PDB file of C-alpha atoms in Angstrom:
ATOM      1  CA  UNK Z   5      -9.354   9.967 -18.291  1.00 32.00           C
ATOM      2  CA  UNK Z   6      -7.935   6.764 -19.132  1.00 35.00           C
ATOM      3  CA  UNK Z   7      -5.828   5.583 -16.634  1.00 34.00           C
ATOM      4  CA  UNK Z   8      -2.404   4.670 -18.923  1.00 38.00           C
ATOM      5  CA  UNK Z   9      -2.404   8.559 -18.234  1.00 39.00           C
ATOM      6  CA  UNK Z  10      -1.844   8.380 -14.029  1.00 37.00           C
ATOM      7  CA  UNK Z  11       0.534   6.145 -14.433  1.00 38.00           C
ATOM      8  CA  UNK Z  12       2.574   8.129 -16.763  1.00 38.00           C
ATOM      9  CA  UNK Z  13       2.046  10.679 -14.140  1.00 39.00           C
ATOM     10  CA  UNK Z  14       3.688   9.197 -11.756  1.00 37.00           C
ATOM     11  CA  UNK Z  15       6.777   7.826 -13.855  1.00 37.00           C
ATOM     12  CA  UNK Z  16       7.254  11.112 -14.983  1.00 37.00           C
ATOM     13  CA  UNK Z  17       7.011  12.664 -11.777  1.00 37.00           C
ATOM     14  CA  UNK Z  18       9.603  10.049 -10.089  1.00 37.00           C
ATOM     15  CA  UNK Z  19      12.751  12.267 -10.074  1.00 40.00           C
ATOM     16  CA  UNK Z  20      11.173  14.651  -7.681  1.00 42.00           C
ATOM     17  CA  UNK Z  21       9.891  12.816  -4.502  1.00 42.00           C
ATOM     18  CA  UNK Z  22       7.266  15.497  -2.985  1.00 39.00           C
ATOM     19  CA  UNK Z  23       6.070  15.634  -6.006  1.00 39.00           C
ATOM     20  CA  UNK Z  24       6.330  11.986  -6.683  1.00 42.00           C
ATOM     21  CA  UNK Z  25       3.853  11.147  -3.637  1.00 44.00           C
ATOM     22  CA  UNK Z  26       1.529  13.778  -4.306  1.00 43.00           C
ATOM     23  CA  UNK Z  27       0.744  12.566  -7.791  1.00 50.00           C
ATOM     24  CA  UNK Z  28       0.337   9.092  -6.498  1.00 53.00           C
ATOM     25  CA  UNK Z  29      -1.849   9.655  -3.414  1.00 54.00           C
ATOM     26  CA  UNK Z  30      -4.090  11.556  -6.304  1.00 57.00           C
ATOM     27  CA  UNK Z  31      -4.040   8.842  -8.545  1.00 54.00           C
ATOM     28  CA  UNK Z  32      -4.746   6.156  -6.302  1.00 53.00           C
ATOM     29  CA  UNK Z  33      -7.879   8.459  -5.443  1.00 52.00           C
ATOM     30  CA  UNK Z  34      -9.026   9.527  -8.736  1.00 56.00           C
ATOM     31  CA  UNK Z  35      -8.375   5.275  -9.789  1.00 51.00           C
ATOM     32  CA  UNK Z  36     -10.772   4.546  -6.498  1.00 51.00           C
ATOM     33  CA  UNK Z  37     -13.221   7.217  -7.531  1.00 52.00           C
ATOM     34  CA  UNK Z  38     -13.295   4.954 -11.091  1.00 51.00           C
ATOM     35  CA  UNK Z  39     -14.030   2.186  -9.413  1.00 50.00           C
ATOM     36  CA  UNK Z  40     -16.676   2.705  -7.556  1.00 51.00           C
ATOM     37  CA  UNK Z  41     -18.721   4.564 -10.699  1.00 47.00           C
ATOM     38  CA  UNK Z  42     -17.321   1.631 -13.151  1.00 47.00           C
ATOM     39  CA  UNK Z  43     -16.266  -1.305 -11.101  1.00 50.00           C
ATOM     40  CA  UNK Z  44     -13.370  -1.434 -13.292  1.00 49.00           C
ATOM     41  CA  UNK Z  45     -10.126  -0.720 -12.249  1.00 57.00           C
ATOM     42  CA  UNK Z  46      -7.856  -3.874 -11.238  1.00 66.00           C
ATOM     43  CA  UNK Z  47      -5.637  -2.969 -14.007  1.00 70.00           C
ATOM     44  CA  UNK Z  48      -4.835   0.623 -13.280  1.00 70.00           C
ATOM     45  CA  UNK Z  49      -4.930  -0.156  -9.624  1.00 76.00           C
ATOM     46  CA  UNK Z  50      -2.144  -2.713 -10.137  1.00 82.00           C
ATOM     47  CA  UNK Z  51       0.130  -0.123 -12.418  1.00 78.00           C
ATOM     48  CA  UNK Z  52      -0.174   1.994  -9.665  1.00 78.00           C
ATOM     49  CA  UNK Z  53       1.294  -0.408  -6.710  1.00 84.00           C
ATOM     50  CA  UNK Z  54       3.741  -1.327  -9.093  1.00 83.00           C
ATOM     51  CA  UNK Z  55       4.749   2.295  -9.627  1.00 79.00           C
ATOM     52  CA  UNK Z  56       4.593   2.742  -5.941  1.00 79.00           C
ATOM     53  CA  UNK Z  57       7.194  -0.129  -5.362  1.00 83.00           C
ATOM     54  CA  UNK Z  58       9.652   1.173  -7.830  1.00 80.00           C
ATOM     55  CA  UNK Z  59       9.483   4.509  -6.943  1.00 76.00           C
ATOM     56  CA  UNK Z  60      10.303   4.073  -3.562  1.00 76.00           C
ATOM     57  CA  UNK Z  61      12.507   1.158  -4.238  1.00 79.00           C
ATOM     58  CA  UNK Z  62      10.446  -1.140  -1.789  1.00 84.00           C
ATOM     59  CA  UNK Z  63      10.581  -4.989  -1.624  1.00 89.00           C
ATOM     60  CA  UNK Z  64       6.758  -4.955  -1.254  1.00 91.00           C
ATOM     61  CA  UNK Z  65       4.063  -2.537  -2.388  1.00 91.00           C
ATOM     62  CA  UNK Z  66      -0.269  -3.077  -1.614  1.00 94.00           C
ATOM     63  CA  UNK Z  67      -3.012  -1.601  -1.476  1.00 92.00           C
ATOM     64  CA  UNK Z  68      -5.793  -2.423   0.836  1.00 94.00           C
ATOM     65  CA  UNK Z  69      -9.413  -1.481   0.691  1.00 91.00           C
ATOM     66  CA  UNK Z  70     -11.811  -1.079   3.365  1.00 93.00           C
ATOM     67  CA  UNK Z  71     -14.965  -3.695   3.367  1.00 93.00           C
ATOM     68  CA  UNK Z  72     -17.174  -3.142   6.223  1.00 91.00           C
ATOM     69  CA  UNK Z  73     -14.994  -3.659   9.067  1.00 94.00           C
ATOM     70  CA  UNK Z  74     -11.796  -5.068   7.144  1.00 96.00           C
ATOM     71  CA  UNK Z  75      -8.899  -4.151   4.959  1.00 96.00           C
ATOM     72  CA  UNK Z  76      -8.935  -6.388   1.926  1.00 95.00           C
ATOM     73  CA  UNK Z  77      -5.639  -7.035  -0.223  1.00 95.00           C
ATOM     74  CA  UNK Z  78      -6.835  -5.324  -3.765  1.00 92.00           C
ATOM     75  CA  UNK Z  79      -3.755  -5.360  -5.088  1.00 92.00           C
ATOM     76  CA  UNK Z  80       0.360  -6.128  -4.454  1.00 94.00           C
ATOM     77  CA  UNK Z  81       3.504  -5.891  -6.067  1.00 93.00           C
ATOM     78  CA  UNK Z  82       6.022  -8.376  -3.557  1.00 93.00           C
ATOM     79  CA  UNK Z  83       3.548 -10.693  -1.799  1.00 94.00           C
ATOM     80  CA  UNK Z  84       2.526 -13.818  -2.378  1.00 93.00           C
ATOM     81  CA  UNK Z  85      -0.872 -13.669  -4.674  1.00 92.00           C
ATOM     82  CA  UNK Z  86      -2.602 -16.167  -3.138  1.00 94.00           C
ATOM     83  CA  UNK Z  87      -3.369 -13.142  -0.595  1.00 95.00           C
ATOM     84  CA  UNK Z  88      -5.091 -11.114  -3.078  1.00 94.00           C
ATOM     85  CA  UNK Z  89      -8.675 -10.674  -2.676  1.00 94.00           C
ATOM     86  CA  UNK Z  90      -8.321 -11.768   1.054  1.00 95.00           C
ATOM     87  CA  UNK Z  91      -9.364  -9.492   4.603  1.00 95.00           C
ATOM     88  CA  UNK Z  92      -5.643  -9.014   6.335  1.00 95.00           C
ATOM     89  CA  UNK Z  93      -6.140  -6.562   9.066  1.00 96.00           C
ATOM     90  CA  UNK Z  94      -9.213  -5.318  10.805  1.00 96.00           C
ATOM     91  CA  UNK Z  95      -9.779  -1.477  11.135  1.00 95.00           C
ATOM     92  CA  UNK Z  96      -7.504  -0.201  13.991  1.00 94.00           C
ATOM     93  CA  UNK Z  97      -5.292  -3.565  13.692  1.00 96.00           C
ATOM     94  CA  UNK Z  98      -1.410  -3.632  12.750  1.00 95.00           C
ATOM     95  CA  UNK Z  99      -0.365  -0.151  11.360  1.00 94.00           C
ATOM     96  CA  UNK Z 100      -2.246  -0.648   8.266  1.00 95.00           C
ATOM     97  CA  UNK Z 101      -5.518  -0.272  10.160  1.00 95.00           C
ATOM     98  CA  UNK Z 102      -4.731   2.734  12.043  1.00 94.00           C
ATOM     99  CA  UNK Z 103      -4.137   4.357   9.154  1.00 91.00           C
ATOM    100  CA  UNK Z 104      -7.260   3.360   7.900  1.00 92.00           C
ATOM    101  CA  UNK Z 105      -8.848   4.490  11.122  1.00 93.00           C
ATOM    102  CA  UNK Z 106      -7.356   7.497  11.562  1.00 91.00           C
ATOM    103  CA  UNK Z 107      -6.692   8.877   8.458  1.00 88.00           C
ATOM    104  CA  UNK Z 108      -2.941   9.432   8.295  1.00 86.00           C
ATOM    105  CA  UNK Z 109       0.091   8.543   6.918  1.00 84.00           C
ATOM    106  CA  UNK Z 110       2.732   6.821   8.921  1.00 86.00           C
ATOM    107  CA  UNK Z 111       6.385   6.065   7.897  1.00 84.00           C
ATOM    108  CA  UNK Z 112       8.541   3.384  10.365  1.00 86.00           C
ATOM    109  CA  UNK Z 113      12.097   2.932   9.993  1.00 84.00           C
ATOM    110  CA  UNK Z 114      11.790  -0.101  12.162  1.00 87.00           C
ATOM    111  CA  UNK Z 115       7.826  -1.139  11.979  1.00 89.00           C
ATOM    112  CA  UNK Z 116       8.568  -4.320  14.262  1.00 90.00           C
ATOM    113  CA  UNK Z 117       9.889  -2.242  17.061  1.00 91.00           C
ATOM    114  CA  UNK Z 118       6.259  -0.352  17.146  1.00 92.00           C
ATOM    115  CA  UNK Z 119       3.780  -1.829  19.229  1.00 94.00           C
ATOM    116  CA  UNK Z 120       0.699  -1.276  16.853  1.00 93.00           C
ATOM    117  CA  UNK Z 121       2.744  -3.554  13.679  1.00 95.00           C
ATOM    118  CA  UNK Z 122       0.668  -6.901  12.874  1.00 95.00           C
ATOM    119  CA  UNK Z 123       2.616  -8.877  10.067  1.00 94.00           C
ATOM    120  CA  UNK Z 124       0.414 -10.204   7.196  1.00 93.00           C
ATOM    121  CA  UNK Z 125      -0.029 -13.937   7.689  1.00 89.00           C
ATOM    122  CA  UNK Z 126       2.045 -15.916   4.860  1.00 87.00           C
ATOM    123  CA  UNK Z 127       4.167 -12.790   3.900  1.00 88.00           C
ATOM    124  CA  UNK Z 128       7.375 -15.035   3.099  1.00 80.00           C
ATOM    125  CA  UNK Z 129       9.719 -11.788   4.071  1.00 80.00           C
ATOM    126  CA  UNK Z 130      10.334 -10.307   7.059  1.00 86.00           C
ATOM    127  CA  UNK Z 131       9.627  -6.225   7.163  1.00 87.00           C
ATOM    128  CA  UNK Z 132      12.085  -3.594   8.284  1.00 87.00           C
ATOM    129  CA  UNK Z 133      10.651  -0.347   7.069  1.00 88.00           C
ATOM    130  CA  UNK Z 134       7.205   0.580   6.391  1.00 89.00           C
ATOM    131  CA  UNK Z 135       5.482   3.604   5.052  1.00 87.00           C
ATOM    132  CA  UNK Z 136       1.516   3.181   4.932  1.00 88.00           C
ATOM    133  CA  UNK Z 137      -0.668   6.492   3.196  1.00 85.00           C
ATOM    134  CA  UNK Z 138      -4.452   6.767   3.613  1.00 85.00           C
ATOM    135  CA  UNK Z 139      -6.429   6.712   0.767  1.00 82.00           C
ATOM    136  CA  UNK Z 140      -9.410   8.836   0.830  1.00 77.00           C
ATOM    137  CA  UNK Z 141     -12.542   8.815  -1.349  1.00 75.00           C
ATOM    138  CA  UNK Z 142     -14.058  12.437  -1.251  1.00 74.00           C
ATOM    139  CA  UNK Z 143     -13.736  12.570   2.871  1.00 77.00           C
ATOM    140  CA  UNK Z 144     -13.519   9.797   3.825  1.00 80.00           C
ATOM    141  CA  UNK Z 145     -10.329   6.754   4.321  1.00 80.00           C
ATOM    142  CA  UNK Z 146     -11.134   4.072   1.971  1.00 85.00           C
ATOM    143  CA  UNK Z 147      -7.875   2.497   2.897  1.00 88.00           C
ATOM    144  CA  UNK Z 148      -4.032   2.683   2.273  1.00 89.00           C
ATOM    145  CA  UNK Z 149      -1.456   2.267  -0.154  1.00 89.00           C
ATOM    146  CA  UNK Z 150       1.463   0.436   1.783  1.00 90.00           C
ATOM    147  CA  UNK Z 151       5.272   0.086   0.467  1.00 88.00           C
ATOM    148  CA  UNK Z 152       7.960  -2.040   2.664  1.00 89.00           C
ATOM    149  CA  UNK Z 153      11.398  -3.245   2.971  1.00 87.00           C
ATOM    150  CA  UNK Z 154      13.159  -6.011   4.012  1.00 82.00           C
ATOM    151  CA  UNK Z 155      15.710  -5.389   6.847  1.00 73.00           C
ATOM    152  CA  UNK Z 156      19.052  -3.487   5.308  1.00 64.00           C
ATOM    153  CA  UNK Z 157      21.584  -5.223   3.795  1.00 48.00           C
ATOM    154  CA  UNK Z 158      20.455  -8.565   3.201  1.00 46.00           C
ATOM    155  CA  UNK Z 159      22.139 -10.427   0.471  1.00 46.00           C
ATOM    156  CA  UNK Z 160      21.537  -9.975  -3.024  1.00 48.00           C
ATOM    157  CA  UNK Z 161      18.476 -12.485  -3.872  1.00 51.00           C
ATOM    158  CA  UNK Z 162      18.146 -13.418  -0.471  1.00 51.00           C
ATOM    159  CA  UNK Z 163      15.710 -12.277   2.074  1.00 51.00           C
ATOM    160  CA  UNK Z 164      15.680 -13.213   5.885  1.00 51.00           C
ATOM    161  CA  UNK Z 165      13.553 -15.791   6.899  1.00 53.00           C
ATOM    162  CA  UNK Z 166      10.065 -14.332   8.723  1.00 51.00           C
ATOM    163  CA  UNK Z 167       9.884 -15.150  12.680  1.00 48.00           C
TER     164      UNK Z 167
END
């Protein structure tokens, strides 16, 4: 399956948000499960984050991959790209790595009032809400697909300056 198609998925499957999520936790998976028999999948992973972003009209959307005992930036729609490629939280750090550790989805109408939220280092915008989905590869959390907003309100083209 080529994977134009998941993406198409999930555009057409936008108006409905159950079924909205659904179709992109299993497209993430079934892009991951392409990866690791191809090692090609940058492309479809990015369409995907992108999708995630707009869908859930978030200022930021990334995914983050578990290597060894980190969660690497594979791809982002919102932050800075010098952060791509680059180990952000450990596993069990910030919110992203509990996810990752314990395998499930968290949503945070005000993530910097939680004890467990780590910002990522050179973010440029300073998080309100985030929502953070494990990804899973057969049985096991491979990582998690993260979207986020700025705080509410803001000014048009403006964003609050990080602490």
């Amino acid at each position: 399956v080529e994977r134009r198609e998941f993406v198409t998925a999930l555009v057409r499957a936008g108006a409905d948000g159950s079924v909205a999520r659904f179709n992109l936790v299993e497209a993430i998976q079934r892009v991951v499960n392409l990866h690791s028999i191809t090692g090609d999948s940058g492309e479809g992973v990015s369409a995907i984050v992108a999708s995630a972003r707009q869908m859930m009209s978030a200022d930021e959307a990334y995914l983050l991959l578990r290597e060894g005992g980190q969660l690497v930036l594979r791809a982002a729609d919102g932050l800075p790209e010098k952060l791509l490629g680059r180990p952000l939280f450990r596993i069990g750090e910030g919110i992203e790595g509990w996810v990752a550790d314990h395998d499930e989805a968290v949503a945070l109408s005000a993530a910097r009032m939680e004890r467990r939220f780590r910002d990522i280092p050179g973010r440029g915008n300073r998080v309100h809400a985030l929502a953070v989905v494990p990804m899973k590869l057969r049985d096991d959390a491979v990582g998690g697909l993260a979207v986020a907003g700025i705080p509410p309100f803001a000014p048009a083209g403006r964003r609050p300056p990080c602490p």
